[in-house]
Short mmCIF file of C-alpha atoms in Angstrom, two decimals:
data_model
loop_
_atom_site.label_atom_id
_atom_site.label_comp_id
_atom_site.label_asym_id
_atom_site.label_seq_id
_atom_site.Cartn_x
_atom_site.Cartn_y
_atom_site.Cartn_z
CA MET Q 1 0.32 0.00 -0.14
CA GLU Q 2 1.58 2.89 -1.06
CA ALA Q 3 2.20 5.60 2.43
CA MET Q 4 0.32 8.54 2.80
CA THR Q 5 2.04 11.87 2.26
CA VAL Q 6 0.35 14.20 4.91
CA SER Q 7 0.70 18.29 5.25
CA PRO Q 8 2.54 19.32 8.24
CA PRO Q 9 0.30 21.82 10.42
CA PRO Q 10 0.63 25.60 10.20
CA ARG Q 11 4.16 26.49 12.66
CA VAL Q 12 4.00 28.68 15.80
CA LEU Q 13 7.61 29.69 17.41
CA THR Q 14 7.04 30.61 21.28
CA VAL Q 15 10.29 32.13 22.35
CA ALA Q 16 9.50 33.11 26.11
CA GLY Q 17 10.62 31.49 30.10
CA SER Q 18 9.88 27.76 31.26
CA ASP Q 19 7.45 27.41 34.40
CA SER Q 20 7.94 24.15 36.24
CA GLY Q 21 4.26 23.81 36.77
CA GLY Q 22 3.24 23.98 33.70
CA GLY Q 23 0.35 26.74 34.25
CA ALA Q 24 2.65 29.70 31.98
CA GLY Q 25 5.43 29.78 30.33
CA ILE Q 26 6.36 27.52 27.73
CA GLN Q 27 4.50 25.27 28.54
CA ALA Q 28 1.20 27.14 28.25
CA ASP Q 29 2.44 28.24 25.15
CA LEU Q 30 2.22 24.51 23.48
CA LYS Q 31 -0.27 23.53 24.93
CA THR Q 32 -2.02 26.48 23.89
CA MET Q 33 -0.54 25.60 20.20
CA LEU Q 34 -1.53 21.80 20.39
CA ALA Q 35 -4.98 22.69 21.35
CA LEU Q 36 -5.60 25.05 18.64
CA GLY Q 37 -4.03 22.50 16.22
CA VAL Q 38 -0.79 23.89 14.66
CA HIS Q 39 2.75 22.73 15.92
CA GLY Q 40 4.72 24.46 18.67
CA MET Q 41 8.63 25.21 18.38
CA SER Q 42 10.11 26.19 21.12
CA VAL Q 43 13.15 28.66 22.43
CA ILE Q 44 13.72 28.67 26.19
CA ALA Q 45 15.03 32.09 27.07
CA ALA Q 46 14.94 31.44 30.77
CA VAL Q 47 14.06 28.76 32.98
CA THR Q 48 12.08 29.43 36.45
CA ALA Q 49 11.31 28.13 39.70
CA GLN Q 50 7.67 28.46 40.10
CA ASN Q 51 4.42 26.68 41.02
CA SER Q 52 0.83 27.46 42.68
CA LEU Q 53 1.87 30.30 45.37
CA GLY Q 54 4.87 32.23 42.80
CA VAL Q 55 8.17 32.10 41.71
CA GLN Q 56 10.57 31.39 43.21
CA GLY Q 57 13.36 31.86 40.98
CA TYR Q 58 14.45 32.54 37.32
CA TRP Q 59 17.75 31.83 35.36
CA GLU Q 60 18.65 33.86 32.24
CA LEU Q 61 19.85 31.34 29.29
CA PRO Q 62 22.91 32.85 28.26
CA PRO Q 63 22.03 34.72 24.55
CA GLU Q 64 24.34 32.78 22.24
CA ALA Q 65 22.39 29.44 23.56
CA VAL Q 66 19.21 31.36 23.11
CA ARG Q 67 20.79 32.68 19.88
CA ALA Q 68 21.50 28.98 18.82
CA GLN Q 69 17.73 27.75 19.36
CA LEU Q 70 16.29 30.84 16.89
CA ASP Q 71 18.89 29.60 14.32
CA SER Q 72 18.26 26.24 14.83
CA VAL Q 73 14.73 26.64 14.18
CA LEU Q 74 14.19 29.50 11.74
CA SER Q 75 16.66 28.04 9.23
CA ASP Q 76 15.07 24.61 8.90
CA ILE Q 77 11.94 24.11 9.93
CA GLY Q 78 10.63 27.77 9.89
CA ALA Q 79 8.16 29.54 11.71
CA GLN Q 80 4.26 31.37 10.00
CA ALA Q 81 3.70 33.07 13.38
CA VAL Q 82 6.70 34.36 15.95
CA LYS Q 83 4.78 34.67 19.77
CA THR Q 84 7.50 36.11 22.37
CA GLY Q 85 6.89 36.13 26.53
CA MET Q 86 9.25 36.30 29.40
CA LEU Q 87 12.75 37.48 28.04
CA ALA Q 88 14.14 38.94 31.02
CA SER Q 89 17.36 40.66 30.68
CA PRO Q 90 18.15 43.58 27.86
CA ILE Q 91 20.63 41.45 26.15
CA LEU Q 92 18.19 38.17 25.67
CA VAL Q 93 15.68 40.78 24.30
CA GLU Q 94 18.11 42.18 21.90
CA THR Q 95 19.04 38.52 20.87
CA VAL Q 96 15.49 38.00 19.92
CA ALA Q 97 14.75 41.27 18.26
CA GLU Q 98 17.85 40.99 16.50
CA ALA Q 99 16.93 37.64 14.86
CA LEU Q 100 13.12 38.33 14.80
CA ALA Q 101 13.73 41.54 13.05
CA ALA Q 102 15.06 38.88 9.29
CA GLU Q 103 12.24 37.21 9.34
CA GLY Q 104 8.66 37.34 7.81
CA ALA Q 105 6.43 36.28 9.62
CA PRO Q 106 3.84 37.78 12.45
CA VAL Q 107 5.43 38.54 15.89
CA VAL Q 108 3.11 38.47 19.43
CA VAL Q 109 4.68 39.94 21.84
CA ASP Q 110 3.71 39.49 25.27
CA PRO Q 111 5.53 42.09 26.84
CA VAL Q 112 5.67 40.04 30.65
CA GLY Q 113 6.80 42.61 33.75
CA VAL Q 114 5.78 40.47 36.37
CA SER Q 115 4.01 36.71 36.46
CA LYS Q 116 0.33 36.68 38.09
CA HIS Q 117 1.08 36.09 41.46
CA GLY Q 118 3.56 39.84 41.46
CA ASP Q 119 6.95 38.38 41.27
CA SER Q 120 9.12 41.07 38.46
CA LEU Q 121 9.89 38.61 35.54
CA LEU Q 122 11.87 41.69 33.47
CA ALA Q 123 14.71 43.57 35.04
CA PRO Q 124 13.90 47.04 34.94
CA GLU Q 125 16.99 47.81 32.93
CA ALA Q 126 15.44 45.81 30.31
CA VAL Q 127 12.15 47.58 29.50
CA ASP Q 128 14.09 50.42 27.60
CA THR Q 129 15.78 47.90 24.79
CA LEU Q 130 11.39 45.87 25.26
CA ARG Q 131 10.40 49.12 24.03
CA THR Q 132 13.18 50.55 21.51
CA LEU Q 133 14.02 47.44 19.89
CA LEU Q 134 10.86 44.89 20.22
CA LEU Q 135 7.92 46.67 20.30
CA PRO Q 136 8.84 48.10 16.68
CA ILE Q 137 9.08 45.06 14.81
CA ALA Q 138 5.60 43.28 16.84
CA THR Q 139 2.67 43.09 14.50
CA VAL Q 140 1.03 42.83 17.57
CA VAL Q 141 1.47 43.18 21.02
CA THR Q 142 -0.34 42.55 24.37
CA PRO Q 143 0.03 44.23 27.57
CA ASN Q 144 -1.77 44.19 30.66
CA LEU Q 145 -2.45 47.28 32.28
CA TRP Q 146 0.63 46.82 34.50
CA GLU Q 147 2.25 46.55 31.77
CA VAL Q 148 1.25 49.47 29.57
CA GLU Q 149 2.39 51.82 32.21
CA GLN Q 150 5.56 49.55 32.78
CA LEU Q 151 5.81 50.71 29.07
CA THR Q 152 4.06 54.19 28.62
CA SER Q 153 3.64 55.42 32.23
CA VAL Q 154 0.18 55.75 30.90
CA LYS Q 155 -2.24 54.97 33.95
CA VAL Q 156 -5.67 53.00 33.04
CA GLU Q 157 -8.95 53.54 35.49
CA ASP Q 158 -11.62 52.66 33.25
CA GLU Q 159 -12.56 51.73 29.95
CA ARG Q 160 -11.99 55.14 28.68
CA ASP Q 161 -8.98 55.12 29.78
CA LEU Q 162 -7.89 52.09 26.82
CA ARG Q 163 -7.84 54.29 23.73
CA ARG Q 164 -5.06 56.30 24.94
CA ALA Q 165 -3.17 54.02 26.76
CA ALA Q 166 -3.22 51.81 23.21
CA ASP Q 167 -2.05 55.23 20.86
CA ALA Q 168 0.88 55.14 23.34
CA VAL Q 169 1.59 52.06 22.83
CA LEU Q 170 1.12 52.50 19.25
CA ALA Q 171 3.33 55.53 19.37
CA LEU Q 172 6.14 52.44 20.25
CA GLY Q 173 6.13 51.29 16.82
CA PRO Q 174 4.06 48.22 17.09
CA THR Q 175 1.11 47.52 13.96
CA TRP Q 176 -1.40 46.81 16.22
CA VAL Q 177 -2.00 46.81 19.85
CA LEU Q 178 -4.41 44.47 22.28
CA VAL Q 179 -4.90 46.43 25.49
CA LYS Q 180 -6.41 44.24 28.38
CA GLY Q 181 -8.43 45.46 30.25
CA GLY Q 182 -9.18 42.53 32.91
CA HIS Q 183 -8.46 44.41 35.59
CA LEU Q 184 -10.86 46.68 35.45
CA PRO Q 185 -13.73 46.67 37.33
CA GLY Q 186 -16.87 45.40 36.51
CA GLU Q 187 -16.90 43.52 33.00
CA PRO Q 188 -13.57 42.49 31.02
CA VAL Q 189 -13.15 43.93 28.26
CA ASP Q 190 -9.91 44.38 25.74
CA LEU Q 191 -8.98 46.76 23.59
CA LEU Q 192 -7.41 46.03 19.81
CA THR Q 193 -6.75 49.32 17.47
CA ASP Q 194 -3.94 50.00 14.43
CA GLY Q 195 -4.73 53.10 15.02
CA ALA Q 196 -7.59 53.57 12.82
CA ALA Q 197 -9.80 50.70 13.17
CA GLU Q 198 -11.09 49.51 16.84
CA PHE Q 199 -12.23 46.76 18.27
CA ARG Q 200 -13.81 46.03 21.98
CA PHE Q 201 -13.28 42.39 23.13
CA ARG Q 202 -16.49 41.34 25.75
CA ALA Q 203 -16.48 38.49 28.14
CA PRO Q 204 -18.00 38.03 31.64
CA ARG Q 205 -16.11 37.97 34.64
CA LEU Q 206 -16.19 34.11 35.68
CA ASP Q 207 -15.96 33.64 39.27
CA ASN Q 208 -13.02 31.43 39.18
CA ARG Q 209 -9.66 32.64 40.41
CA HIS Q 210 -7.47 29.83 39.11
CA THR Q 211 -6.42 32.26 35.76
CA HIS Q 212 -2.63 31.48 36.04
CA GLY Q 213 -1.07 31.59 32.32
CA THR Q 214 -3.42 33.78 30.90
CA GLY Q 215 -1.93 35.97 29.42
CA CYS Q 216 0.27 33.55 27.66
CA THR Q 217 -2.37 31.61 26.40
CA LEU Q 218 -3.79 34.52 25.43
CA ALA Q 219 -0.97 35.96 22.77
CA SER Q 220 -0.29 31.89 21.59
CA ALA Q 221 -4.11 32.02 20.84
CA ILE Q 222 -3.32 35.01 18.51
CA ALA Q 223 -0.07 33.80 16.99
CA SER Q 224 -1.64 30.62 16.42
CA TYR Q 225 -4.64 31.82 14.11
CA LEU Q 226 -2.38 34.14 13.11
CA ALA Q 227 -0.49 31.05 11.62
CA MET Q 228 -3.61 29.55 9.97
CA GLY Q 229 -4.46 32.39 7.74
CA ASP Q 230 -6.61 34.91 9.79
CA ASP Q 231 -6.37 38.58 9.91
CA VAL Q 232 -5.50 40.40 13.18
CA PRO Q 233 -9.06 41.20 14.77
CA THR Q 234 -10.28 37.74 13.83
CA ALA Q 235 -7.15 35.85 15.25
CA ALA Q 236 -7.70 37.77 18.48
CA GLY Q 237 -11.14 37.52 18.94
CA LYS Q 238 -11.35 33.82 18.89
CA ALA Q 239 -8.09 33.74 20.83
CA LYS Q 240 -10.29 35.69 23.59
CA ASP Q 241 -12.87 33.02 22.89
CA TYR Q 242 -10.69 30.77 23.59
CA VAL Q 243 -8.98 31.69 26.76
CA THR Q 244 -12.60 33.26 28.11
CA GLY Q 245 -13.11 29.51 27.68
CA ALA Q 246 -9.90 28.03 29.47
CA ILE Q 247 -10.61 30.65 32.45
CA GLY Q 248 -13.92 28.70 33.13
CA ARG Q 249 -12.95 25.41 33.07
CA GLY Q 250 -9.71 26.64 35.31
CA PHE Q 251 -8.41 24.45 37.83
CA PRO Q 252 -6.78 23.90 41.40
CA LEU Q 253 -3.52 22.94 41.79
CA GLY Q 254 -1.33 22.89 44.86
CA ASP Q 255 -2.50 26.22 47.47
CA GLY Q 256 -2.33 28.83 45.12
CA ILE Q 257 -3.23 29.69 41.77
CA GLY Q 258 -4.03 26.91 39.62
CA PRO Q 259 -3.96 26.88 35.97
CA VAL Q 260 -6.38 27.94 33.23
CA ASP Q 261 -7.53 24.92 31.05
CA HIS Q 262 -6.08 24.52 27.68
CA ALA Q 263 -7.63 21.64 26.70
CA TRP Q 264 -11.07 22.58 27.62
CA MET Q 265 -12.86 22.30 24.18
CA TRP Q 266 -11.39 18.82 24.41
CA ARG Q 267 -12.68 17.98 27.58
CA SER Q 268 -16.27 19.78 26.66
#
């Protein structure tokens, strides 16, 4: 019998930190990509020791190790979208930005500053490198309200501030910005804009404290849908729906904040 030729699925690369607890970081990214039907690949930029209670420590990989991983994947397999997460230090941000600037694939930047527990994951001196080198090559950047303030000094206190915050991030060079408003009071709303078009994504506020990994999951879902050919507004809307479902099925793990359920569509 003649062997069947199987076409590979779309390929998505994540460049981020490893989460030993499995709820965020590289682990959340790869689970999201598998759930959505793309082939996930990973460049590990840092290793964390973390669990449901917080981050007990993190260690950056040498920049040459990060660059070697990038070159290895991109020179042979290639990627139809790239997602970046925890990059920790100026030299790692610079290394990743330099490698991705030469790629034609869309880049989704999750400008990770702190963990869900409030632990810092980005050195203060790396913020300017993120602003000047990584954001200008981003197709989409997905800051939460704290990260908006860290990047632009704009403080968001209610939904009326979202567009002003988004415009301040756009001034740093990305094509699109998705400001995540989940920490605002009332119904969660995210604002997506490229400076001309504007979209607002709303979802009910779910009574579930197990939300570890939501930012990683959302950015990875956007990258996955972009790799499958969706435009940015469509990818962001689908990603919002996926994350909302994952939060709704989030489960307790350990003694602290549990993860979202990346496989909720399968379990349903």
